[in-house]
Coordinates of C-alpha atoms in Angstrom, one line a residue:
X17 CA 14.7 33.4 3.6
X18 CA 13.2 29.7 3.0
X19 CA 13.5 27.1 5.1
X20 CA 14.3 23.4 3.5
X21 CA 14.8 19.9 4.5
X22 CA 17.2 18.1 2.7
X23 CA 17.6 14.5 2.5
X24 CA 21.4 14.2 2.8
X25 CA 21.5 10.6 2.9
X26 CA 20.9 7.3 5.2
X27 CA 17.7 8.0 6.4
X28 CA 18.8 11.8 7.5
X29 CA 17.1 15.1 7.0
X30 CA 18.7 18.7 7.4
X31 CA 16.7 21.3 7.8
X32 CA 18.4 25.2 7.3
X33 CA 18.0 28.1 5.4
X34 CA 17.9 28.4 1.9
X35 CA 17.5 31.3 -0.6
X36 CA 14.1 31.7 -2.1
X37 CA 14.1 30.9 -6.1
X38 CA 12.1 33.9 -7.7
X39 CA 9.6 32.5 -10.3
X40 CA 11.0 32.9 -13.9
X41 CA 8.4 33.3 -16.6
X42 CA 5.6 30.7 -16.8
X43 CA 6.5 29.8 -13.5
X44 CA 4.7 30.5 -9.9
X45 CA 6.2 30.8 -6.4
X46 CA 4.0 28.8 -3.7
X47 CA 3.5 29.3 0.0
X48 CA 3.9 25.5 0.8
X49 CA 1.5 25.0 3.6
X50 CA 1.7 21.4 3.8
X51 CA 2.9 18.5 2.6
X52 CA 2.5 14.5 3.0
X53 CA 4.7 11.9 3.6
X54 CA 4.0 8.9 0.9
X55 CA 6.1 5.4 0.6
X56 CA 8.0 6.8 -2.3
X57 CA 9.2 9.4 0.3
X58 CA 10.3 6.7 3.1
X59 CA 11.9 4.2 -0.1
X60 CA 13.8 7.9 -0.6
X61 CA 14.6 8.2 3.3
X62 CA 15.6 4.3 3.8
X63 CA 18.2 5.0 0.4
X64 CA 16.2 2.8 -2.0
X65 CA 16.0 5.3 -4.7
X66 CA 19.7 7.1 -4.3
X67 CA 20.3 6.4 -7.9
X68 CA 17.8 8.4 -9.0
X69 CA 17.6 11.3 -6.1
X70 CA 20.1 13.9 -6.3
X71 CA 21.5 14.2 -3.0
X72 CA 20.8 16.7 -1.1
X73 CA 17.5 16.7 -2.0
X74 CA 14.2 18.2 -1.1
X75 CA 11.6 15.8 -1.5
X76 CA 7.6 15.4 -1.0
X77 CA 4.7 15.7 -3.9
X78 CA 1.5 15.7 -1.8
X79 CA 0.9 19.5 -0.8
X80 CA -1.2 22.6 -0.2
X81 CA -0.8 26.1 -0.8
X82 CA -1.4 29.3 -1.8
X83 CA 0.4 31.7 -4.7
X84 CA 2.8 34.0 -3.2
X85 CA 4.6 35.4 -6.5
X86 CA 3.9 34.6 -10.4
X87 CA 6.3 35.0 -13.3
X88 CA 5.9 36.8 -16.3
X89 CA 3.2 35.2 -18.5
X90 CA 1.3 33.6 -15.8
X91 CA -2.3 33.6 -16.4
X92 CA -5.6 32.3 -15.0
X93 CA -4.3 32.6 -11.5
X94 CA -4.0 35.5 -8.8
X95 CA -1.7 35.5 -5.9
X96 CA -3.5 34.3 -2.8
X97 CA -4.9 31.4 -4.7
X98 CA -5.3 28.0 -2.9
X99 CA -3.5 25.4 -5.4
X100 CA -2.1 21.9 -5.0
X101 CA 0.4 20.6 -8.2
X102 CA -0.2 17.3 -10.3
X103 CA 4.0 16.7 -9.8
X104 CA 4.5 15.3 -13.7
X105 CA 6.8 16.9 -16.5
X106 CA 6.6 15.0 -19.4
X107 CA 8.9 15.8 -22.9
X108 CA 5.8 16.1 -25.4
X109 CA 8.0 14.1 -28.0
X110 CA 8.1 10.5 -27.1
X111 CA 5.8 7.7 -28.5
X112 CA 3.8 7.9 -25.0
X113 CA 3.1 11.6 -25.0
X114 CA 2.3 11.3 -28.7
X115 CA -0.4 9.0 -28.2
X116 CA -2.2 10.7 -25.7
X117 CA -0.4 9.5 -22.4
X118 CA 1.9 12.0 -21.1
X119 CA 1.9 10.8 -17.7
X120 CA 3.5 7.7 -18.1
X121 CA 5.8 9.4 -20.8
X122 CA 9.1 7.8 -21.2
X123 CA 11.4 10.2 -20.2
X124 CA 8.6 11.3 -17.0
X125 CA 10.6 13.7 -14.7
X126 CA 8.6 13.3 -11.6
X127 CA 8.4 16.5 -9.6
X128 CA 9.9 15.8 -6.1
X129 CA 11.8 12.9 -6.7
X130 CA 13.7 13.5 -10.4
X131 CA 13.7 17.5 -9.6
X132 CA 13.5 19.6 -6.0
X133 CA 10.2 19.1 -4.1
X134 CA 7.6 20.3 -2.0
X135 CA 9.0 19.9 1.5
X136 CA 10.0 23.7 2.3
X137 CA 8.8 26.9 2.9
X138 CA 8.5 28.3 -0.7
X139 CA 8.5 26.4 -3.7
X140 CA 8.7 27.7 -7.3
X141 CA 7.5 25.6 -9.6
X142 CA 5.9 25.5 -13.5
X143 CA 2.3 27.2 -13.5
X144 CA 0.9 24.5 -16.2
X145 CA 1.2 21.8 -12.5
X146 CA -1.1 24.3 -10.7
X147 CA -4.5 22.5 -10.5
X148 CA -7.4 25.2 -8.1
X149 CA -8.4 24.1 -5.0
X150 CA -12.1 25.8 -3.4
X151 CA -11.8 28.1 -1.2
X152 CA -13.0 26.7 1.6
X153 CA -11.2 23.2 1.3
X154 CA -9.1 23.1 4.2
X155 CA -5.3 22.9 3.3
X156 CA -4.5 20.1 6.0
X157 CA -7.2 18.5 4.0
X158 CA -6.2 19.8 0.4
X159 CA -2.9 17.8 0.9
X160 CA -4.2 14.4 0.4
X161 CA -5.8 15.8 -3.5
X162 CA -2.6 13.7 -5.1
X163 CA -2.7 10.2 -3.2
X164 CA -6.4 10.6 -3.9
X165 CA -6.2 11.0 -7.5
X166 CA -3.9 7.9 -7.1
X167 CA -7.1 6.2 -6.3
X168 CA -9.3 8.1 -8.7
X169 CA -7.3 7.0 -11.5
X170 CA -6.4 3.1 -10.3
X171 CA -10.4 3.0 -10.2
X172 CA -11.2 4.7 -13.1
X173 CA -9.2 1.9 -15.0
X174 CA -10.1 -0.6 -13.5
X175 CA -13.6 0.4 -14.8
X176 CA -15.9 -0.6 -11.7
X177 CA -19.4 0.2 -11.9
X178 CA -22.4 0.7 -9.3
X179 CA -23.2 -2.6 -8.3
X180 CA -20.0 -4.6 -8.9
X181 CA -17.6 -5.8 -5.8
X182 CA -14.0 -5.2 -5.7
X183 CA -11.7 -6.3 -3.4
X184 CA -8.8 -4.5 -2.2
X185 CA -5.8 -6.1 -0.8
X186 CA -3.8 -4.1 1.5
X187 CA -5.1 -1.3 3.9
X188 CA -2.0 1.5 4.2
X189 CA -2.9 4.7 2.9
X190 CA -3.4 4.3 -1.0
X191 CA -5.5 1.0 -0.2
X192 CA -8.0 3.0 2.2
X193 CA -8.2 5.7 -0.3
X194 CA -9.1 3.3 -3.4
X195 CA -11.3 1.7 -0.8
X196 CA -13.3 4.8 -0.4
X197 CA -13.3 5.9 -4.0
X198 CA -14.7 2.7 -4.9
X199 CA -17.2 3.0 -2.7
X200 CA -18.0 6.7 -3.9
X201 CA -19.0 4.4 -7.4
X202 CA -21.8 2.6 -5.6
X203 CA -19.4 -0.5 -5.4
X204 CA -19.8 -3.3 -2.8
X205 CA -16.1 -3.0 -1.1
X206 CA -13.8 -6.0 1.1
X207 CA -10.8 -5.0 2.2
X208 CA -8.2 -7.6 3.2
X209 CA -5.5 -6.7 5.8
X210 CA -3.2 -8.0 8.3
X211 CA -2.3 -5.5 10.4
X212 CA -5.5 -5.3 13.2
X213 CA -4.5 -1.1 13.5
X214 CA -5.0 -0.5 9.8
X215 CA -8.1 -3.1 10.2
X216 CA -9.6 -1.1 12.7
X217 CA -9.2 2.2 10.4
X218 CA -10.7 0.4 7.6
X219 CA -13.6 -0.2 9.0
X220 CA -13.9 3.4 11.1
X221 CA -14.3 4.5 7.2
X222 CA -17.0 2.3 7.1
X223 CA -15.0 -0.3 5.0
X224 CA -15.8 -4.1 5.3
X225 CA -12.8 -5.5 6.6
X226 CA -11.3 -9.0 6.4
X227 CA -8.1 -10.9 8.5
X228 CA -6.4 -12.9 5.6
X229 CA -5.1 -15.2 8.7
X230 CA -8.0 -16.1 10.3
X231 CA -10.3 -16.2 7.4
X232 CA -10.6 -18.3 3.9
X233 CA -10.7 -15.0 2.0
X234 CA -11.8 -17.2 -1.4
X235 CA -14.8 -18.6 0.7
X236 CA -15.7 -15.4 1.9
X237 CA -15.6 -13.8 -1.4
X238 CA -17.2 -16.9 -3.2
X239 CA -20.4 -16.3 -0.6
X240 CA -20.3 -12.4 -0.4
X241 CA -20.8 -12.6 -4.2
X242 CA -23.3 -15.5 -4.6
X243 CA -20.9 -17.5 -6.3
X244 CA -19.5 -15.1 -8.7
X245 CA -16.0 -13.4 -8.0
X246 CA -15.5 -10.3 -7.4
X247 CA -14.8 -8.1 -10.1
X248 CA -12.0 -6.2 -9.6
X249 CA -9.0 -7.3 -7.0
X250 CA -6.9 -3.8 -6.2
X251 CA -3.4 -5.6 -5.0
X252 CA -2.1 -2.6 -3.2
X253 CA 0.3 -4.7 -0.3
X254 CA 3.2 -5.4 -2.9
X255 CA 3.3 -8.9 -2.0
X256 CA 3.6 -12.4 -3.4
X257 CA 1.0 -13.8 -1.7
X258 CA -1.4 -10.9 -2.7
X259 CA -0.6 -12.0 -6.3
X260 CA -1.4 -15.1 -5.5
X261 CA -4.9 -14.6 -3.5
X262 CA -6.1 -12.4 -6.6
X263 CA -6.9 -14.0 -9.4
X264 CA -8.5 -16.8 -7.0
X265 CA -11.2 -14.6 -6.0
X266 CA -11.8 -12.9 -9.4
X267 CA -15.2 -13.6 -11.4
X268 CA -15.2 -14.7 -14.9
X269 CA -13.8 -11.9 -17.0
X270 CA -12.8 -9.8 -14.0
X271 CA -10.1 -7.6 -13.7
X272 CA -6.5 -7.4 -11.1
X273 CA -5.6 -3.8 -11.3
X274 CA -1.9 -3.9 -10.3
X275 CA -1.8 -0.9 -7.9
X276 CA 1.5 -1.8 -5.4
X277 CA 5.0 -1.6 -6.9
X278 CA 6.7 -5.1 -7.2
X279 CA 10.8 -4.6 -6.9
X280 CA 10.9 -8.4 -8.1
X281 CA 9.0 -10.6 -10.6
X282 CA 5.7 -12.2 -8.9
X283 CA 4.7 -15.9 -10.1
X284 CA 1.2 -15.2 -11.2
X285 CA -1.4 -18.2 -11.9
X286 CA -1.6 -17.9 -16.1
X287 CA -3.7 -21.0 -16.2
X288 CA -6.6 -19.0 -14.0
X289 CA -6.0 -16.0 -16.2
X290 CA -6.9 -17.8 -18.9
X291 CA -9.2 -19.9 -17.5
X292 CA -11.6 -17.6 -16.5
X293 CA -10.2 -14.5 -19.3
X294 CA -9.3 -12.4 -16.5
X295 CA -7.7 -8.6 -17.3
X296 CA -4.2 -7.4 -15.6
X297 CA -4.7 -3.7 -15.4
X298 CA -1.5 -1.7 -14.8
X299 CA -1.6 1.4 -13.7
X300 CA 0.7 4.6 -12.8
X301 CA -0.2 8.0 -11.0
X302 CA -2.6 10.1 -12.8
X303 CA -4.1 12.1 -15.1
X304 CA -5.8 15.9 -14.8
X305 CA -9.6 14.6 -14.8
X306 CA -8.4 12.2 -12.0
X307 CA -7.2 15.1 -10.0
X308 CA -10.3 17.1 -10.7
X309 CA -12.4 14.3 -9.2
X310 CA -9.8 14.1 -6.3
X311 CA -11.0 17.6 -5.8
X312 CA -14.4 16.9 -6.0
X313 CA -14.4 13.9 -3.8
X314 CA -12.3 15.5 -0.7
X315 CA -14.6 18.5 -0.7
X316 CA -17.2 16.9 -0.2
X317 CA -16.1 14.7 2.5
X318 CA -16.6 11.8 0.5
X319 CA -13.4 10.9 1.0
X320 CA -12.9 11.4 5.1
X321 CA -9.4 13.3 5.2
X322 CA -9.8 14.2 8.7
X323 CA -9.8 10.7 9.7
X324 CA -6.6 9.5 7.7
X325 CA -4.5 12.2 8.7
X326 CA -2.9 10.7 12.0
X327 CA -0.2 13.4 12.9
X328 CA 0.8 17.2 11.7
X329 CA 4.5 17.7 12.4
X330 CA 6.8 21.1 12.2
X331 CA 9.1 21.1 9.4
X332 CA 11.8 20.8 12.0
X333 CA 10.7 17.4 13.2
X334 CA 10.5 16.0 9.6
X335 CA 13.6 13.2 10.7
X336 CA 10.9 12.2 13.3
X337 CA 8.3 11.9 11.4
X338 CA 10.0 9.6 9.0
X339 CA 10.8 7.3 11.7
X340 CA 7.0 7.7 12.9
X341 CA 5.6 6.8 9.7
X342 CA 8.1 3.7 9.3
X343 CA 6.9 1.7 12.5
X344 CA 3.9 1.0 10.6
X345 CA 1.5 2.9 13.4
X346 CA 0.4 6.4 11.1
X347 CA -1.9 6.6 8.1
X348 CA -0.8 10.2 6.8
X349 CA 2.0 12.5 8.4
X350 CA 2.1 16.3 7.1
X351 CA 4.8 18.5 7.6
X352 CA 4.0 21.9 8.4
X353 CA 6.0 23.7 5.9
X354 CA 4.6 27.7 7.8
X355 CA 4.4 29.2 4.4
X356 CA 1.1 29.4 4.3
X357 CA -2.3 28.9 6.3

């Protein structure tokens, strides 16, 4: 028997017994061991997203496990396997995945929000999302592998170099991570946040840290640089006013990689954009090379799992942890799904 928990609704979980889906063919049937809590999980739990989430659902995308059962046709994989899953299922057939860019493919079911999730027991799901984890990569640790390859790809268009100085502008979870993957590229790293807790994380990583309210954060950038601008601004806080502070600190030709989801339209300052023929960078989760380098960079401790994973819940506390990781005072909540250790 697995064991689910089901978003039913206003910010409520249910967790009970389900029936375990045998994998079909092409498909595999994971052991979850873990899985993470992201902000497109609590805009799920607070009922931001009930026109798109099936209710009851199961939910969650960040996980670890290992292969308990494979479906006919499965190959390249053995039961027992450690494996996390890049959560995308694109059509193929739109002008998107036709040029190249299924991951941002127009009709992009996303695995755990569009379609059942990772937050249970046992999870069957298509064997062409299995991406290998090492051996010896813990699984507590193996669970942040898809907010990291958030980072990996946000950085990886935003094209910063050895050398270069970004700015990232909001510390929660994705902004730490782009923060260490940016410094993984040799790059000179500020990182602006209000919140002293998340400050104080920041800089355990080793992060230089900056309090937008105490500090002129253009001067400091203006000096830090010798004048220049930084060259790349990550807004990851989703608000106005980190529109705003971006393209002020941006060198000539530099480039705002628009990492946070904006619900409404920001005012952005055109007349610095062209001014100075500054870049807006969009981007959108990821693609397989980001997730291989994900799996590179938490191996090797490059990116310090062990430090932004604040609390490791049972599955049948997952109501609390949603109300835990909404006060603001936790980096990364798991859920121990007990499939798999």
């Amino acid at each position: 028997m697995n064991r689910s928990a089901h978003y039913v609704g206003d910010n409520t979980f249910v967790v009970e017994g389900t029936a375990t889906v045998p994998p079909g063919p092409g498909q595999v049937r994971i052991d979850v061991a873990y899985t993470g809590i992201c902000g497109t999980d609590l805009h799920i739990a607070h009922g931001a997203m009930d026109q798109r989430v099936r209710v009851p659902a199961v939910i969650g995308h960040e996980m670890s496990g290992r292969i308990a059962e494979m479906g006919p046709g499965v190959e390249g994989h053995r039961v027992g396997d450690p494996v996390t899953v890049m959560p995308l299922d694109w059509c193929g057939g739109c002008a998107a995945c036709r040029a190249g860019h299924t991951h941002i493919c127009h009709r992009l079911t996303f695995i755990g929000i569009d379609s059942p999730g990772a937050m249970q027991r046992s999870w069957t799901v298509p064997a062409r999302i299995l991406v290998p984890l090492p051996e010896d990569l813990p699984l507590t640790h193996a669970a942040l592998i898809e907010p990291t390859a958030v980072a990996v790809h946000d950085v990886r268009r935003s094209r910063l170099t050895a050398g270069e100085h970004a700015v990232v502008i909001g510390a929660g979870p994705v902004g730490l991570l782009i923060g260490t993957v940016a410094r993984a590229t040799g790059a000179e790293v500020t990182v602006l946040e209000l919140d002293p807790r998340r400050r104080e994380l920041a800089t355990e990583l080793g992060l230089h840290t900056v309090d937008p309210a105490t500090v002129d954060v253009a001067r400091h950038v203006h000096e830090t640089t010798g004048g220049a601008g930084a060259a790349v601004v990550f807004e990851v806080s989703g608000s106005a006013a980190g529109v705003r502070t971006a393209t002020d600190l941006l060198a000539a030709r530099g480039r705002l990689v628009v990492v946070a989801i904006h619900p409404t339209p920001r005012e952005v300052d055109l007349h610095r954009v062209f001014w100075r023929e500054l870049e807006v960078i969009g981007v959108r989760v990821y693609e397989r090379a980001d997730y291989t380098e994900a799996v590179r960079l938490v191996h090797a401790g490059q990116v310090p799992a062990a430090q932004l994973i604040t609390r490791i819940v049972p599955l049948a506390e997952v109501s609390e942890a949603f109300r835990a990781l909404a006060t603001g005072g936790e980096v990364k909540i798991l859920v121990d799904c007990g499939g798999a250790t």
